[in-house]
XYZ file of C-alpha atoms in Angstrom:
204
model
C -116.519 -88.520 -177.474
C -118.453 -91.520 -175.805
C -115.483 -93.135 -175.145
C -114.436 -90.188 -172.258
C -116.158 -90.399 -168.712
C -117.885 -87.476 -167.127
C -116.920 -86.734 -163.425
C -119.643 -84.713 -161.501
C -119.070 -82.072 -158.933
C -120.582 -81.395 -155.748
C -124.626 -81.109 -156.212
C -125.472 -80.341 -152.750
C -129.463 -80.804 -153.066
C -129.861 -78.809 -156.288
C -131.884 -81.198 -158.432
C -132.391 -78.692 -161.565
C -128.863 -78.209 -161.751
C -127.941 -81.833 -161.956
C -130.849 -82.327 -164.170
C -129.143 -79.322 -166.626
C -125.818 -81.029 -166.840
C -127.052 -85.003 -167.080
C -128.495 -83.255 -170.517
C -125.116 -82.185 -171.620
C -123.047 -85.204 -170.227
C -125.391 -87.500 -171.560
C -124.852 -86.158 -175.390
C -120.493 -86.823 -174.972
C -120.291 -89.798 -172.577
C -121.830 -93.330 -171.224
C -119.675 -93.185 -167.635
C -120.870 -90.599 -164.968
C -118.866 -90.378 -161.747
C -120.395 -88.017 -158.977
C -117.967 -87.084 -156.572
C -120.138 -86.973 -153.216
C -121.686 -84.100 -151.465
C -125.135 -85.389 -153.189
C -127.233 -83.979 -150.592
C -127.933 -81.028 -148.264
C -128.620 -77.155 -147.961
C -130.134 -77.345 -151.609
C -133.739 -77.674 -151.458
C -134.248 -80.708 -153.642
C -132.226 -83.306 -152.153
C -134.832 -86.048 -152.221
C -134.753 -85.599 -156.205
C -131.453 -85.941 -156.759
C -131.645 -89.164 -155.001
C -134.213 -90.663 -157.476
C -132.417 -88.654 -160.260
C -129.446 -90.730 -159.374
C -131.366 -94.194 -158.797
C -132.738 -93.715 -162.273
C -128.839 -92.877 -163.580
C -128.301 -96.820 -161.855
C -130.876 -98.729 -163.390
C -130.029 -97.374 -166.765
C -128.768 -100.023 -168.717
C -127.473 -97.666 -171.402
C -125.083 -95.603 -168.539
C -122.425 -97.071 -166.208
C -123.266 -94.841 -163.191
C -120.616 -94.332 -159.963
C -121.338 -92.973 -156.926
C -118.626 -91.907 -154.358
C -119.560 -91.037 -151.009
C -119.283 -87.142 -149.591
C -119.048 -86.506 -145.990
C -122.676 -85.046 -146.182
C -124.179 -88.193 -147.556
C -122.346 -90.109 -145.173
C -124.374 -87.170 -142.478
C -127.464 -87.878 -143.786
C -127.010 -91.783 -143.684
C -125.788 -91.456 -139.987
C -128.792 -89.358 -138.644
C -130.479 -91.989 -140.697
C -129.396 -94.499 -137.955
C -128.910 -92.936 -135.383
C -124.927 -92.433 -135.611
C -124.532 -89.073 -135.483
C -126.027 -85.902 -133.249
C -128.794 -84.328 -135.032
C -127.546 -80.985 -134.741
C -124.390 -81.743 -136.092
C -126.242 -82.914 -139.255
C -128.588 -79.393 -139.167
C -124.858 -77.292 -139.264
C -123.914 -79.111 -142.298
C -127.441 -77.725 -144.032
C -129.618 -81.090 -143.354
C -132.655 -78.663 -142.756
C -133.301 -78.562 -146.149
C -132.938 -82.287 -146.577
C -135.488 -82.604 -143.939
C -137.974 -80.020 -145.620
C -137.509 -82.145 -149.746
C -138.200 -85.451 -147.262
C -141.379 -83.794 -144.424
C -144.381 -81.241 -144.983
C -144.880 -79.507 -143.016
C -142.091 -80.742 -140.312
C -143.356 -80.900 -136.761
C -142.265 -81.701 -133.010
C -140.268 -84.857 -133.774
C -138.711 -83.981 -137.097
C -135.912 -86.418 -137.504
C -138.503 -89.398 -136.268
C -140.472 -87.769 -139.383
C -137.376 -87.661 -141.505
C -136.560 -91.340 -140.802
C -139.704 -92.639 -141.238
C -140.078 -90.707 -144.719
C -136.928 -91.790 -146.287
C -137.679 -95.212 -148.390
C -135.729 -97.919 -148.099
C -134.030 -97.353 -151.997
C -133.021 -94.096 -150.616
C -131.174 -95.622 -147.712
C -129.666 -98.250 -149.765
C -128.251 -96.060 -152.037
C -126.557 -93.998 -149.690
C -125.280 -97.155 -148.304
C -124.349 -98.496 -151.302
C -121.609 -95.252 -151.944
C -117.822 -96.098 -152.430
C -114.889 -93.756 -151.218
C -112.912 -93.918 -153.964
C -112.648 -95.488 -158.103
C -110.176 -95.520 -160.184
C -109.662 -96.669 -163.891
C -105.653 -96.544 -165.262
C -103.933 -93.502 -163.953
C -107.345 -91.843 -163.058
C -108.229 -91.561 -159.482
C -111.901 -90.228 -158.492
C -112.405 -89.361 -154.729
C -114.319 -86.633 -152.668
C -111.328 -84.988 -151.347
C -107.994 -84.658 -152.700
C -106.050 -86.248 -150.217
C -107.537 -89.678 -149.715
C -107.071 -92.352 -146.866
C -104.958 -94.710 -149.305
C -101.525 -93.773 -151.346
C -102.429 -92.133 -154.810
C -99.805 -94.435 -157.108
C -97.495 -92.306 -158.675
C -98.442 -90.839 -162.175
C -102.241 -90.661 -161.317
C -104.364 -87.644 -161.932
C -106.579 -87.309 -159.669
C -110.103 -85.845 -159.662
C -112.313 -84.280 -156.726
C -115.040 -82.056 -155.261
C -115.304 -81.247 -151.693
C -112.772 -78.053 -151.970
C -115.251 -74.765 -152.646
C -113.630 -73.071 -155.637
C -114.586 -69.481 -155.032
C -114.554 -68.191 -158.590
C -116.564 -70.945 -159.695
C -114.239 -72.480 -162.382
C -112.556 -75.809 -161.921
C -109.175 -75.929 -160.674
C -107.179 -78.252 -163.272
C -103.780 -78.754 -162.218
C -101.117 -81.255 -164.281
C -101.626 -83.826 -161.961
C -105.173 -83.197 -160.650
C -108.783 -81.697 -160.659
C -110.807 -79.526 -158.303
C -114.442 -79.411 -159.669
C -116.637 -78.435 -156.715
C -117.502 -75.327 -157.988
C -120.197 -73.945 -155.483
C -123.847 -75.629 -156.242
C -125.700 -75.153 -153.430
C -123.112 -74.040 -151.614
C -122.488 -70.065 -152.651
C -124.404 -67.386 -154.516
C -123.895 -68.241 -157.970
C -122.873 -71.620 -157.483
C -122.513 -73.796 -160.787
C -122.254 -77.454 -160.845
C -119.287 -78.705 -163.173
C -119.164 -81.964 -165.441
C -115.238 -82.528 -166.141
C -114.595 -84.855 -168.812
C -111.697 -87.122 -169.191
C -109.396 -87.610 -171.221
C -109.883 -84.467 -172.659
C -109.455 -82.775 -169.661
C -112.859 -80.010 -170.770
C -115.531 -79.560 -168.787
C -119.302 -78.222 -168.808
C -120.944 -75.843 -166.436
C -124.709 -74.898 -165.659
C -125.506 -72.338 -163.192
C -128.110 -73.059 -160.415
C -131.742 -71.933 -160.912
C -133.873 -72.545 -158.852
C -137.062 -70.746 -160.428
């Protein structure tokens, strides 16, 4: 089985879950691809970044990180590109709280300044899209370029209320609610083989 890759939903800040899966993923493949959405309204977000700079400097694990519009928030209020209320609407406030303790008065100058620099490189660092043969990985379904004909794609971003992946002929819908709705689970989907692994989120 080490010769399939492991695409990653939406983890959305929930450290334990991501932590749950790795430890399945890690026993069937040597290729993870997270699908973006890496951060926000779960409380851990700071973890999962160092979770996922650990992933990079393992030499033993080809590790690829796509960029979800809420790690492309956090990287904005970051520098200063985006209003800082948008970014608390999309769930940032519990970014903020893994990052500052106890936040006070000027919480995104706090936020800023408690972000390291690996942190902010690694969000910079986060590609749109990869593909490999007729596989095509992206955050949404619809990307900005032409899918060639024949691919099957994979992708998170789409909330799939009964918390099982979607898995059409021709594609794959794996964002299956962690950190994002009561009884959210975080999906690996494996390819070829088209199965997939689920944990539930626990945050005790």
């Amino acid at each position: 089985m080490l010769d399939e890759i492991a695409f990653i939903g939406d983890v959305h800040g929930e450290a334990r879950a991501l932590e749950d899966v790795l430890s399945l993923a890690k026993q069937r493949v040597r290729r993870l691809v997270f699908l973006g959405d890496l951060v926000n309204r779960g409380p851990s977000s700071k973890r999962v970044l160092e979770i996922l700079a650990e992933l990079r400097a393992d030499s033993s694990l080809e590790t690829v990180l796509l960029a979800g519009n809420h790690d492309q928030a956090l990287l904005d209020v970051l520098t200063g590109a985006t209003r800082e209320d948008e970014f608390l609407r999309m769930g940032g406030a519990a970014t903020i709280r893994s990052y500052v303790d106890p936040p006070y008065r000027d919480v995104f100058g706090q936020l800023r300044a408690a972000v390291p620099a690996s942190h902010k490189q690694l969000l910079e660092s986060l590609t749109v899209e990869w593909r490999s043969g007729d596989v095509v990985a992206r955050h949404r379904l619809n990307g900005p370029d032409k899918t060639p004909r024949g691919s099957f794609v994979i992708a998170g971003h789409a909330v799939q209320r009964d918390r099982k992946p979607r898995i059409e002929p021709s594609s794959a819908l794996i964002d299956t609610g962690c950190g994002t709705v009561r009884d959210g689970r975080l999906t690996a989907f494996y390819w070829p083989s088209r199965t997939w692994d689920q944990v539930a989120v626990s945050r005790e």
